[in-house]
Tab-separated table of C-alpha atoms in Angstrom:
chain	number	residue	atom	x	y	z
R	198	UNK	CA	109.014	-41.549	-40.275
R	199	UNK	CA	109.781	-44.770	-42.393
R	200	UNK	CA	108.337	-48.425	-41.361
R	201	UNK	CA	110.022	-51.492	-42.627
R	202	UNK	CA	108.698	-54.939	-41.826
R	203	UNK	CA	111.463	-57.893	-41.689
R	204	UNK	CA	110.233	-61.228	-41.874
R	205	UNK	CA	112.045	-63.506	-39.596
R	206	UNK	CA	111.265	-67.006	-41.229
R	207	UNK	CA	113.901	-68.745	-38.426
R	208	UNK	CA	111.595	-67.237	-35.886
R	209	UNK	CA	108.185	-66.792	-37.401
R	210	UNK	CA	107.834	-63.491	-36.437
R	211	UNK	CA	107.606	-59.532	-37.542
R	212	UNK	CA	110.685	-57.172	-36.947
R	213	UNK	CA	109.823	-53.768	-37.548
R	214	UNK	CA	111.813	-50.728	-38.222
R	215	UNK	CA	111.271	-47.612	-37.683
R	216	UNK	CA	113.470	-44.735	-39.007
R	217	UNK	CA	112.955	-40.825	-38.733
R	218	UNK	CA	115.491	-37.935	-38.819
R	219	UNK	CA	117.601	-38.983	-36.027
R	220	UNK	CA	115.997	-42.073	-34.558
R	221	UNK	CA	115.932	-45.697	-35.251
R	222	UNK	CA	114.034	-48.717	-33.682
R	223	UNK	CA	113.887	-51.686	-34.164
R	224	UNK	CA	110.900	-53.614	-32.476
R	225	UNK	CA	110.968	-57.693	-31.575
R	226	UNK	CA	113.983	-58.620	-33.217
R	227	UNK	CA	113.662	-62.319	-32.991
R	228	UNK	CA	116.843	-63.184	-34.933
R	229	UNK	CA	119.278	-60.564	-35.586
R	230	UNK	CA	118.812	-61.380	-39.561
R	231	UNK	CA	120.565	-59.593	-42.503
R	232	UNK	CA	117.360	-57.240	-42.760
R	233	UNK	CA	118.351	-55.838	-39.276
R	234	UNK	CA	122.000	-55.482	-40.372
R	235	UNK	CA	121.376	-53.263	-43.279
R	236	UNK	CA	118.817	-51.261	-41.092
R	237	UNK	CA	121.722	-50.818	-38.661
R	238	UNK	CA	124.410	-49.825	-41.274
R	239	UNK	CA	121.426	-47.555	-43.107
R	240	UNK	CA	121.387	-45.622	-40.036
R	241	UNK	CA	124.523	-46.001	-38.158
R	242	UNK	CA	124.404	-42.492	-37.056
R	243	UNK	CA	121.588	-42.428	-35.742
R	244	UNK	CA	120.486	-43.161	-31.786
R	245	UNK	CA	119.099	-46.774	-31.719
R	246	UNK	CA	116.514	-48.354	-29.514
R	247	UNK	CA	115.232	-51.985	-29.284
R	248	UNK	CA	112.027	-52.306	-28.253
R	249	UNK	CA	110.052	-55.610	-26.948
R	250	UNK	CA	106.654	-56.285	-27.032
R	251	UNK	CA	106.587	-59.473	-24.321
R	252	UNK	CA	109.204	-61.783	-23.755
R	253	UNK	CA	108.680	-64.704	-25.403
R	254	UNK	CA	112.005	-66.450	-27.498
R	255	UNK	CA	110.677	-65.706	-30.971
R	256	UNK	CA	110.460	-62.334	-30.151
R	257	UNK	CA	113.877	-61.505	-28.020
R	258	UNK	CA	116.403	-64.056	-29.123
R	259	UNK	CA	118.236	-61.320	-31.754
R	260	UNK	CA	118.159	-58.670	-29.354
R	261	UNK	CA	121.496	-59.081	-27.720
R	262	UNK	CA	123.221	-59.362	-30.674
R	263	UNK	CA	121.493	-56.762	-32.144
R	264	UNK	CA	122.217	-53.904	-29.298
R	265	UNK	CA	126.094	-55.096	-29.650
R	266	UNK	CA	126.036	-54.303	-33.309
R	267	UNK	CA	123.983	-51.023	-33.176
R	268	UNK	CA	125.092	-49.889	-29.702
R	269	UNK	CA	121.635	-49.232	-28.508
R	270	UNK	CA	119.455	-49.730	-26.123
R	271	UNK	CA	116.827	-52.443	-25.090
R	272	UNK	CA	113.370	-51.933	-23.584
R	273	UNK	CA	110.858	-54.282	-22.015
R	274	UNK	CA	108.215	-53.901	-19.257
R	275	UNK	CA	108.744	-54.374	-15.878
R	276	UNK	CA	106.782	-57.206	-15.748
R	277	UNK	CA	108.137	-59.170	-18.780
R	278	UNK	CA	111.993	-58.292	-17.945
R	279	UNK	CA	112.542	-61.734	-16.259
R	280	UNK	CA	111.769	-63.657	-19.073
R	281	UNK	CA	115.359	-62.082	-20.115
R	282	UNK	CA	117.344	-64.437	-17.733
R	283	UNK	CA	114.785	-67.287	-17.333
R	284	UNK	CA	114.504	-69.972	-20.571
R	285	UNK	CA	111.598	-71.291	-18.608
R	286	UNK	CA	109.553	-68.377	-19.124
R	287	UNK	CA	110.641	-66.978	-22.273
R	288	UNK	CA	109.913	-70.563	-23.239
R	289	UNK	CA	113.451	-71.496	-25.179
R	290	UNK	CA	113.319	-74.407	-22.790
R	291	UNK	CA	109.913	-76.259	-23.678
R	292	UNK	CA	110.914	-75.803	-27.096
R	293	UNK	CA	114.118	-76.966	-26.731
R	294	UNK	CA	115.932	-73.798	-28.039
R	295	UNK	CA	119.312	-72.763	-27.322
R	296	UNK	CA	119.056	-69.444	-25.276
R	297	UNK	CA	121.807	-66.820	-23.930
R	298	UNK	CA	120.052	-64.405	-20.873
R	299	UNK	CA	121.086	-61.060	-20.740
R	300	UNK	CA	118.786	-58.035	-19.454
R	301	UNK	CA	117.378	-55.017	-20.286
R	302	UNK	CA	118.926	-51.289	-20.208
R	303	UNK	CA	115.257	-49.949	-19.189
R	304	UNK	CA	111.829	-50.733	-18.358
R	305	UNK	CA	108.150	-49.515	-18.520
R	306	UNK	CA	104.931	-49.664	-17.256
R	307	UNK	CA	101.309	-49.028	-18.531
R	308	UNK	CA	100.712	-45.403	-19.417
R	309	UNK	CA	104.457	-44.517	-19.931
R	310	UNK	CA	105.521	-42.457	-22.780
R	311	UNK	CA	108.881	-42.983	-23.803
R	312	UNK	CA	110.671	-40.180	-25.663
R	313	UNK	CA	113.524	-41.426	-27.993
R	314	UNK	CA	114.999	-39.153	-29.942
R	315	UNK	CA	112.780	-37.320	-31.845
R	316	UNK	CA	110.057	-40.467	-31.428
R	317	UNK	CA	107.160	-40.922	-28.877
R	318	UNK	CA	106.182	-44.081	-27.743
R	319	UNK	CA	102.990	-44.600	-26.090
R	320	UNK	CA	102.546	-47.790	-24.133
R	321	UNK	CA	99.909	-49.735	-22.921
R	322	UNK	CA	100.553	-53.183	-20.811
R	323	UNK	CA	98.239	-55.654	-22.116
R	324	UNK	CA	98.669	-59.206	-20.170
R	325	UNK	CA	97.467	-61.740	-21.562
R	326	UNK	CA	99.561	-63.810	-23.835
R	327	UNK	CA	102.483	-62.767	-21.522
R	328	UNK	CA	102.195	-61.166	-17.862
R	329	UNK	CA	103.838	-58.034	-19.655
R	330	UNK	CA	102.982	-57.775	-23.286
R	331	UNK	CA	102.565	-54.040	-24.251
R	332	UNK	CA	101.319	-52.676	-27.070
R	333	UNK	CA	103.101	-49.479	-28.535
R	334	UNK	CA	101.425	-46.167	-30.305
R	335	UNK	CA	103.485	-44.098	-32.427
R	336	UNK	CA	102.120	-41.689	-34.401
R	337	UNK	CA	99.199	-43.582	-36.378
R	338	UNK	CA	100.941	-46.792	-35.861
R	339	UNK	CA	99.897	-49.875	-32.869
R	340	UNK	CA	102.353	-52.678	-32.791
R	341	UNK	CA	100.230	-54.821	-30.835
R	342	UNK	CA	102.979	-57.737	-30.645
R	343	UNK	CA	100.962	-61.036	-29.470
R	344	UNK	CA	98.379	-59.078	-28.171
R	345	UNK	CA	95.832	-58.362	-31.242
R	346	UNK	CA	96.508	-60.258	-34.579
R	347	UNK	CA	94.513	-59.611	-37.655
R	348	UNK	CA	91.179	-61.918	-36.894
R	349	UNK	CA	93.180	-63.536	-34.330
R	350	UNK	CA	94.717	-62.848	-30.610
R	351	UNK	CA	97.866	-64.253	-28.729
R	352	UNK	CA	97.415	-67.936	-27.320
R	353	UNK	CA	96.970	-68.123	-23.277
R	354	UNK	CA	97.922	-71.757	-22.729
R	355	UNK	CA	101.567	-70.762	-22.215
R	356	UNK	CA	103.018	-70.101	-18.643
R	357	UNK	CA	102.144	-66.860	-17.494
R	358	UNK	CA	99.375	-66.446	-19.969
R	359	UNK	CA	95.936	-65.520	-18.596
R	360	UNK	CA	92.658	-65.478	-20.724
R	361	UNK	CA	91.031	-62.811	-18.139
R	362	UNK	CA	93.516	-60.371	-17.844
R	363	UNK	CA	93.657	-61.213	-22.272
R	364	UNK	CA	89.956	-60.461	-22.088
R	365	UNK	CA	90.442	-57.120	-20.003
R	366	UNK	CA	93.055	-55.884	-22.396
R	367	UNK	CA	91.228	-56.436	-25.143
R	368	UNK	CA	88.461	-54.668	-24.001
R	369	UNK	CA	90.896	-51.792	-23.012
R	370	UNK	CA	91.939	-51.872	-26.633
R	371	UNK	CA	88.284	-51.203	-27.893
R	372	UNK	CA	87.833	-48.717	-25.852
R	373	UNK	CA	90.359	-46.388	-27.480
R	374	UNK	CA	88.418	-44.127	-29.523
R	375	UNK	CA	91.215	-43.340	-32.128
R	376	UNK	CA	92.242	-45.308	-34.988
R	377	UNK	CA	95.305	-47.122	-36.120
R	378	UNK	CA	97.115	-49.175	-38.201
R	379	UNK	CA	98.001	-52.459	-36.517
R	380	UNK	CA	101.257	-54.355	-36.779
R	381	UNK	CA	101.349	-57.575	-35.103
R	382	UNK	CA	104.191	-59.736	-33.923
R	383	UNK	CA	102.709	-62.296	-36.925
R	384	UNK	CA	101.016	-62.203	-39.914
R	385	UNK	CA	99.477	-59.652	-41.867
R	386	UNK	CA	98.875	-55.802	-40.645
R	387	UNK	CA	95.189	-54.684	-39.926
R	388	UNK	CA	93.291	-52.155	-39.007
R	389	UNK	CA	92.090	-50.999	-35.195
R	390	UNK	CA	88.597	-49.996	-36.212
R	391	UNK	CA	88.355	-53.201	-38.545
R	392	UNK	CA	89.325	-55.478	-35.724
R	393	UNK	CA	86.317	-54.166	-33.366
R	394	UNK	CA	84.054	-55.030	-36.350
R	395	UNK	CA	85.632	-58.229	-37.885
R	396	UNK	CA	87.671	-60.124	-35.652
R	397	UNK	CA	85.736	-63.281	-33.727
R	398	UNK	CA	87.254	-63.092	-30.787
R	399	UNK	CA	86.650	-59.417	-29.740
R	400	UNK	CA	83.582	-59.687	-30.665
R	401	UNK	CA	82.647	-62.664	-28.627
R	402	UNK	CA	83.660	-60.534	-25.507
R	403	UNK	CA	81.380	-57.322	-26.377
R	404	UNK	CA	78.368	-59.784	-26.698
């Protein structure tokens, strides 16, 4: 498989893409920027799936346009799907943002493993920043969204953010015993095993 990070500067945020043989996805696309566009046209004939990590704007506002030009589908968690119809809670309202709702072709839960194409997706719900964010595992790869950030974590000050259930998740996160390469919705990549070790604000919680 091939991983591509687009930088959305409009948006702040990462867009990843993921390619293998017959599969394409395309994870948080915040704007649907020319990065996305050439990913599309790369691999037009491939099967394409959109993947979000919570629903916040910066993550979700290219995603419509983005299934109409690649003809795929989009993916949220059950919990996070109304922030697809409700500015309020994706937040495109406080920030004064224009927003379009539209809604998801499927949802998961915690534990689901999502088989598209020749691409599994493990995911793991880990509220939080959002009452839904998930983190997903493929292959040696955790996009963590606004979960885990390199020396960081997602703010909780936002509506439906919760500091305990953030705490609980990131415990839950510690306590997987394999290791990955982490790609956050911002900022740099990391490492899973590097986070336990380094990053102040998991390691406040294990004291």
């Amino acid at each position: 498989m091939k991983l591509t990070t687009v930088y959305g500067e409009e948006m702040d945020v990462n867009t990843y893409l993921i390619s293998s043989e017959n599969t394409a996805i395309i994870i948080d696309p915040g704007v649907c920027n020319d990065g996305i566009k050439a990913f599309i046209n790369e691999n037009k004939s491939k099967a394409f799936y959109i993947l979000l990590t919570h629903n916040h704007f910066d993550h979700i506002l290219g995603a419509d346009q983005t299934r109409t030009l690649c003809g795929g589908k989009i993916y949220i968690s059950q919990q996070d799907f109304c922030g697809l119809i409700d500015a309020e809670i994706n937040l495109s309202l406080r920030f004064c943002l224009p927003f379009t709702p539209f809604e998801a072709d499927e949802t998961f839960d915690d534990g689901d493993e999502l088989i598209l194409g020749d691409v599994k997706v493990k995911v793991m719900i880990t509220p939080g920043h959002s009452k839904g964010s998930a983190c997903f595992i493929i292959g040696d790869w955790m996009f963590t969204g606004d979960t885990l950030f390199r020396l960081s974590v997602g703010r909780t000050d936002f509506l439906n953010g919760d500091r305990n259930e953030q705490i609980d998740s990131l415990k839950r996160l510690c306590k997987i015993q394999a290791d990955y390469d982490i790609f956050a919705g911002h900022g740099p990549a990391s490492r899973l095993s590097f986070e336990k070790q380094n990053n102040p604000y998991i390691k406040e919680i294990l004291i």
